[in-house]
Structure formats: C-alpha cells, structure tokens
Amino acid sequence: MRASDDAAARMAAAEDVVRSAVEDMLLNGMSRGELQSLMLRIFRKADADGSGRLSSREFRGALRAARLGLTRKDINLIMFR
C-alpha cells in the first residue's frame, strides 16, 4: 500500500509542475494543439520500450527533454515525493 501511496504522491506533484508549465506555455503564445503535439512527441520519444507507459527513468528523461526550466532539484522533488 505504501508504494502505491508514494506513486500517487509523485504523480500529483508531477501534475502540479506540468500544469504550471503548461499554463506558462499557453500564456507564451502556444496553442492547445501545438502543446498537445509537443507533449505527444516528448512522450513517444521518452517511451523507449514502446510500452505506452513511462518508467520512472523514462519519466525523468521526459521532464528533462521537455525543457520546462525544471532544475535537477525540481525533478528530484517530483520523483521522490
């Protein structure tokens, strides 16, 4: 039960960071369609094994590849919450 609680907390933290970053992108002139296209490309590139899901390693790589301005500390906070 603890592992699923940890995973849920990490996902919630990641969603908060991504939501904030998405809002910033939208405010900087990127349309919803452009954003969706970008995120899908990032996801497909990050999903190295083609499983349709991101492992923690793949997710970490996706956060870096997204160039959202996240620091190493930000990424670690997302991953280890």
Short mmCIF file of N, CA, C and O in Angstrom, two decimals:
data_model
loop_
_atom_site.label_atom_id
_atom_site.label_comp_id
_atom_site.label_asym_id
_atom_site.label_seq_id
_atom_site.Cartn_x
_atom_site.Cartn_y
_atom_site.Cartn_z
N MET A 1 0.82 -1.18 0.00
CA MET A 1 0.00 0.00 0.00
C MET A 1 0.87 1.25 0.00
O MET A 1 0.55 2.21 -0.64
N ARG A 2 1.98 1.22 0.68
CA ARG A 2 2.87 2.37 0.77
C ARG A 2 3.42 2.76 -0.60
O ARG A 2 3.50 3.92 -0.93
N ALA A 3 3.79 1.77 -1.41
CA ALA A 3 4.35 2.05 -2.73
C ALA A 3 3.32 2.75 -3.61
O ALA A 3 3.65 3.70 -4.32
N SER A 4 2.06 2.34 -3.54
CA SER A 4 1.05 2.99 -4.37
C SER A 4 0.75 4.40 -3.85
O SER A 4 0.47 5.30 -4.64
N ASP A 5 0.84 4.61 -2.55
CA ASP A 5 0.68 5.96 -2.00
C ASP A 5 1.80 6.87 -2.46
O ASP A 5 1.57 8.02 -2.82
N ASP A 6 3.03 6.34 -2.47
CA ASP A 6 4.19 7.12 -2.94
C ASP A 6 4.04 7.45 -4.41
O ASP A 6 4.32 8.58 -4.84
N ALA A 7 3.60 6.49 -5.20
CA ALA A 7 3.42 6.71 -6.63
C ALA A 7 2.34 7.77 -6.87
O ALA A 7 2.50 8.65 -7.72
N ALA A 8 1.26 7.70 -6.11
CA ALA A 8 0.18 8.67 -6.26
C ALA A 8 0.66 10.08 -5.89
O ALA A 8 0.33 11.05 -6.56
N ALA A 9 1.47 10.16 -4.85
CA ALA A 9 2.00 11.47 -4.44
C ALA A 9 2.94 12.03 -5.49
O ALA A 9 2.91 13.23 -5.80
N ARG A 10 3.77 11.17 -6.09
CA ARG A 10 4.67 11.62 -7.16
C ARG A 10 3.90 12.11 -8.36
O ARG A 10 4.24 13.12 -8.97
N MET A 11 2.85 11.38 -8.72
CA MET A 11 2.04 11.79 -9.86
C MET A 11 1.35 13.12 -9.59
O MET A 11 1.29 13.97 -10.46
N ALA A 12 0.85 13.31 -8.38
CA ALA A 12 0.19 14.57 -8.04
C ALA A 12 1.18 15.73 -8.12
O ALA A 12 0.85 16.79 -8.66
N ALA A 13 2.38 15.52 -7.63
CA ALA A 13 3.41 16.56 -7.69
C ALA A 13 3.78 16.85 -9.13
O ALA A 13 3.93 18.01 -9.53
N ALA A 14 3.91 15.80 -9.93
CA ALA A 14 4.26 15.97 -11.34
C ALA A 14 3.15 16.72 -12.07
O ALA A 14 3.43 17.61 -12.88
N GLU A 15 1.92 16.38 -11.78
CA GLU A 15 0.79 17.06 -12.41
C GLU A 15 0.80 18.55 -12.08
O GLU A 15 0.53 19.38 -12.95
N ASP A 16 1.10 18.89 -10.83
CA ASP A 16 1.15 20.30 -10.43
C ASP A 16 2.23 21.04 -11.20
O ASP A 16 2.01 22.15 -11.69
N VAL A 17 3.41 20.43 -11.31
CA VAL A 17 4.51 21.08 -12.03
C VAL A 17 4.18 21.21 -13.51
O VAL A 17 4.36 22.27 -14.11
N VAL A 18 3.66 20.14 -14.09
CA VAL A 18 3.33 20.17 -15.51
C VAL A 18 2.20 21.16 -15.78
O VAL A 18 2.25 21.92 -16.74
N ARG A 19 1.19 21.17 -14.91
CA ARG A 19 0.08 22.11 -15.08
C ARG A 19 0.59 23.55 -15.08
O ARG A 19 0.22 24.35 -15.93
N SER A 20 1.47 23.86 -14.16
CA SER A 20 2.04 25.20 -14.09
C SER A 20 2.84 25.52 -15.35
O SER A 20 2.73 26.60 -15.92
N ALA A 21 3.64 24.56 -15.80
CA ALA A 21 4.45 24.76 -17.00
C ALA A 21 3.55 24.91 -18.23
O ALA A 21 3.82 25.75 -19.10
N VAL A 22 2.49 24.13 -18.29
CA VAL A 22 1.55 24.21 -19.42
C VAL A 22 0.90 25.59 -19.44
O VAL A 22 0.78 26.21 -20.49
N GLU A 23 0.48 26.07 -18.29
CA GLU A 23 -0.12 27.40 -18.22
C GLU A 23 0.85 28.46 -18.71
O GLU A 23 0.47 29.37 -19.44
N ASP A 24 2.11 28.33 -18.32
CA ASP A 24 3.13 29.27 -18.79
C ASP A 24 3.29 29.20 -20.30
O ASP A 24 3.41 30.23 -20.97
N MET A 25 3.31 28.00 -20.85
CA MET A 25 3.44 27.85 -22.30
C MET A 25 2.26 28.48 -23.02
O MET A 25 2.43 29.17 -24.01
N LEU A 26 1.07 28.21 -22.52
CA LEU A 26 -0.12 28.76 -23.16
C LEU A 26 -0.10 30.28 -23.10
O LEU A 26 -0.52 30.95 -24.04
N LEU A 27 0.40 30.81 -22.01
CA LEU A 27 0.49 32.26 -21.89
C LEU A 27 1.54 32.83 -22.83
O LEU A 27 1.47 33.99 -23.20
N ASN A 28 2.50 32.01 -23.24
CA ASN A 28 3.55 32.47 -24.14
C ASN A 28 3.21 32.24 -25.60
O ASN A 28 4.08 32.22 -26.45
N GLY A 29 1.95 32.04 -25.92
CA GLY A 29 1.51 32.00 -27.30
C GLY A 29 1.41 30.63 -27.94
O GLY A 29 1.12 30.54 -29.12
N MET A 30 1.62 29.57 -27.21
CA MET A 30 1.49 28.24 -27.80
C MET A 30 0.03 27.81 -27.71
O MET A 30 -0.57 27.88 -26.64
N SER A 31 -0.51 27.38 -28.82
CA SER A 31 -1.90 26.94 -28.82
C SER A 31 -2.04 25.59 -28.14
O SER A 31 -1.05 24.86 -27.96
N ARG A 32 -3.26 25.23 -27.81
CA ARG A 32 -3.52 23.93 -27.19
C ARG A 32 -3.07 22.81 -28.12
O ARG A 32 -2.45 21.84 -27.69
N GLY A 33 -3.35 22.93 -29.40
CA GLY A 33 -2.95 21.91 -30.37
C GLY A 33 -1.44 21.77 -30.46
O GLY A 33 -0.91 20.65 -30.54
N GLU A 34 -0.74 22.90 -30.48
CA GLU A 34 0.73 22.87 -30.51
C GLU A 34 1.28 22.21 -29.26
O GLU A 34 2.23 21.42 -29.33
N LEU A 35 0.69 22.54 -28.13
CA LEU A 35 1.12 21.96 -26.87
C LEU A 35 0.88 20.45 -26.85
O LEU A 35 1.76 19.68 -26.46
N GLN A 36 -0.29 20.02 -27.29
CA GLN A 36 -0.59 18.59 -27.31
C GLN A 36 0.38 17.85 -28.23
O GLN A 36 0.87 16.77 -27.89
N SER A 37 0.66 18.44 -29.37
CA SER A 37 1.60 17.83 -30.31
C SER A 37 2.99 17.71 -29.70
O SER A 37 3.65 16.67 -29.82
N LEU A 38 3.43 18.77 -29.04
CA LEU A 38 4.73 18.77 -28.38
C LEU A 38 4.80 17.69 -27.31
O LEU A 38 5.75 16.90 -27.26
N MET A 39 3.79 17.63 -26.46
CA MET A 39 3.79 16.67 -25.37
C MET A 39 3.73 15.23 -25.89
O MET A 39 4.38 14.34 -25.35
N LEU A 40 2.98 14.99 -26.96
CA LEU A 40 2.91 13.66 -27.54
C LEU A 40 4.26 13.26 -28.11
O LEU A 40 4.72 12.13 -27.92
N ARG A 41 4.96 14.18 -28.78
CA ARG A 41 6.30 13.89 -29.30
C ARG A 41 7.27 13.58 -28.16
O ARG A 41 8.06 12.63 -28.25
N ILE A 42 7.20 14.37 -27.10
CA ILE A 42 8.07 14.13 -25.95
C ILE A 42 7.77 12.77 -25.33
O ILE A 42 8.68 12.00 -25.03
N PHE A 43 6.49 12.44 -25.18
CA PHE A 43 6.11 11.16 -24.60
C PHE A 43 6.62 10.01 -25.46
O PHE A 43 7.23 9.06 -24.96
N ARG A 44 6.37 10.08 -26.76
CA ARG A 44 6.80 8.99 -27.65
C ARG A 44 8.31 8.80 -27.63
O ARG A 44 8.80 7.68 -27.66
N LYS A 45 9.02 9.91 -27.59
CA LYS A 45 10.48 9.83 -27.54
C LYS A 45 10.93 9.23 -26.20
O LYS A 45 11.87 8.44 -26.15
N ALA A 46 10.25 9.59 -25.13
CA ALA A 46 10.63 9.11 -23.79
C ALA A 46 10.26 7.65 -23.57
O ALA A 46 10.92 6.95 -22.81
N ASP A 47 9.22 7.18 -24.24
CA ASP A 47 8.75 5.80 -24.06
C ASP A 47 9.65 4.86 -24.86
O ASP A 47 9.26 4.28 -25.86
N ALA A 48 10.87 4.69 -24.36
CA ALA A 48 11.91 3.95 -25.08
C ALA A 48 11.52 2.51 -25.39
O ALA A 48 11.86 1.99 -26.45
N ASP A 49 10.77 1.87 -24.49
CA ASP A 49 10.41 0.47 -24.72
C ASP A 49 9.09 0.30 -25.46
O ASP A 49 8.66 -0.81 -25.72
N GLY A 50 8.43 1.41 -25.79
CA GLY A 50 7.18 1.36 -26.54
C GLY A 50 6.01 0.76 -25.79
O GLY A 50 5.03 0.34 -26.39
N SER A 51 6.07 0.77 -24.47
CA SER A 51 5.03 0.15 -23.65
C SER A 51 3.76 0.99 -23.54
O SER A 51 2.73 0.49 -23.12
N GLY A 52 3.84 2.26 -23.90
CA GLY A 52 2.70 3.15 -23.71
C GLY A 52 2.64 3.72 -22.32
O GLY A 52 1.71 4.45 -21.97
N ARG A 53 3.63 3.40 -21.51
CA ARG A 53 3.76 3.92 -20.15
C ARG A 53 5.20 4.35 -19.96
O ARG A 53 6.11 3.82 -20.59
N LEU A 54 5.40 5.29 -19.05
CA LEU A 54 6.76 5.74 -18.76
C LEU A 54 7.23 5.16 -17.43
O LEU A 54 6.55 5.31 -16.42
N SER A 55 8.37 4.52 -17.47
CA SER A 55 9.01 4.09 -16.22
C SER A 55 9.51 5.35 -15.52
O SER A 55 9.53 6.44 -16.11
N SER A 56 9.95 5.22 -14.30
CA SER A 56 10.46 6.40 -13.60
C SER A 56 11.67 6.97 -14.34
O SER A 56 11.83 8.19 -14.44
N ARG A 57 12.50 6.10 -14.89
CA ARG A 57 13.68 6.57 -15.66
C ARG A 57 13.24 7.33 -16.92
O ARG A 57 13.78 8.37 -17.25
N GLU A 58 12.27 6.76 -17.62
CA GLU A 58 11.76 7.41 -18.83
C GLU A 58 11.09 8.75 -18.48
O GLU A 58 11.24 9.73 -19.20
N PHE A 59 10.34 8.76 -17.36
CA PHE A 59 9.65 9.98 -16.96
C PHE A 59 10.65 11.08 -16.61
O PHE A 59 10.50 12.23 -17.02
N ARG A 60 11.70 10.72 -15.91
CA ARG A 60 12.76 11.69 -15.57
C ARG A 60 13.36 12.26 -16.85
O ARG A 60 13.54 13.46 -16.99
N GLY A 61 13.63 11.40 -17.80
CA GLY A 61 14.17 11.85 -19.08
C GLY A 61 13.21 12.76 -19.82
O GLY A 61 13.62 13.75 -20.44
N ALA A 62 11.92 12.45 -19.74
CA ALA A 62 10.92 13.29 -20.40
C ALA A 62 10.85 14.67 -19.77
O ALA A 62 10.71 15.67 -20.48
N LEU A 63 10.96 14.73 -18.46
CA LEU A 63 10.95 16.04 -17.78
C LEU A 63 12.14 16.88 -18.23
O LEU A 63 12.00 18.09 -18.46
N ARG A 64 13.29 16.24 -18.37
CA ARG A 64 14.47 16.98 -18.84
C ARG A 64 14.29 17.40 -20.29
O ARG A 64 14.59 18.53 -20.66
N ALA A 65 13.79 16.49 -21.12
CA ALA A 65 13.64 16.76 -22.55
C ALA A 65 12.60 17.84 -22.83
O ALA A 65 12.69 18.54 -23.85
N ALA A 66 11.63 17.98 -21.94
CA ALA A 66 10.57 18.96 -22.16
C ALA A 66 11.07 20.40 -22.08
O ALA A 66 10.41 21.31 -22.53
N ARG A 67 12.24 20.57 -21.50
CA ARG A 67 12.84 21.90 -21.36
C ARG A 67 11.85 22.91 -20.76
O ARG A 67 11.62 23.99 -21.31
N LEU A 68 11.30 22.50 -19.64
CA LEU A 68 10.33 23.32 -18.94
C LEU A 68 10.99 24.26 -17.94
O LEU A 68 10.32 24.95 -17.20
N GLY A 69 12.31 24.25 -17.92
CA GLY A 69 13.02 25.10 -16.97
C GLY A 69 13.13 24.47 -15.59
O GLY A 69 13.43 25.16 -14.62
N LEU A 70 12.90 23.16 -15.52
CA LEU A 70 12.99 22.47 -14.24
C LEU A 70 14.46 22.25 -13.89
O LEU A 70 15.25 21.84 -14.73
N THR A 71 14.78 22.52 -12.64
CA THR A 71 16.13 22.25 -12.17
C THR A 71 16.22 20.78 -11.77
O THR A 71 15.20 20.09 -11.66
N ARG A 72 17.43 20.32 -11.54
CA ARG A 72 17.62 18.96 -11.05
C ARG A 72 16.87 18.76 -9.74
O ARG A 72 16.25 17.73 -9.51
N LYS A 73 16.90 19.79 -8.89
CA LYS A 73 16.18 19.73 -7.62
C LYS A 73 14.67 19.58 -7.85
O LYS A 73 14.02 18.78 -7.18
N ASP A 74 14.11 20.34 -8.81
CA ASP A 74 12.69 20.24 -9.13
C ASP A 74 12.33 18.82 -9.55
O ASP A 74 11.34 18.25 -9.08
N ILE A 75 13.16 18.27 -10.44
CA ILE A 75 12.90 16.92 -10.93
C ILE A 75 12.99 15.90 -9.80
O ILE A 75 12.15 15.01 -9.68
N ASN A 76 13.98 16.05 -8.95
CA ASN A 76 14.11 15.15 -7.80
C ASN A 76 12.92 15.25 -6.88
O ASN A 76 12.43 14.25 -6.35
N LEU A 77 12.41 16.45 -6.66
CA LEU A 77 11.23 16.63 -5.81
C LEU A 77 10.02 15.91 -6.41
O LEU A 77 9.25 15.27 -5.71
N ILE A 78 9.88 16.01 -7.71
CA ILE A 78 8.78 15.32 -8.39
C ILE A 78 8.93 13.82 -8.25
O ILE A 78 7.98 13.11 -7.93
N MET A 79 10.15 13.34 -8.45
CA MET A 79 10.38 11.89 -8.47
C MET A 79 10.33 11.25 -7.09
O MET A 79 9.96 10.08 -6.98
N PHE A 80 10.70 11.97 -6.06
CA PHE A 80 10.83 11.34 -4.75
C PHE A 80 9.82 11.78 -3.73
O PHE A 80 9.98 11.51 -2.55
N ARG A 81 8.78 12.43 -4.14
CA ARG A 81 7.70 12.81 -3.21
C ARG A 81 6.85 11.64 -2.91
O ARG A 81 6.57 10.78 -3.61
#
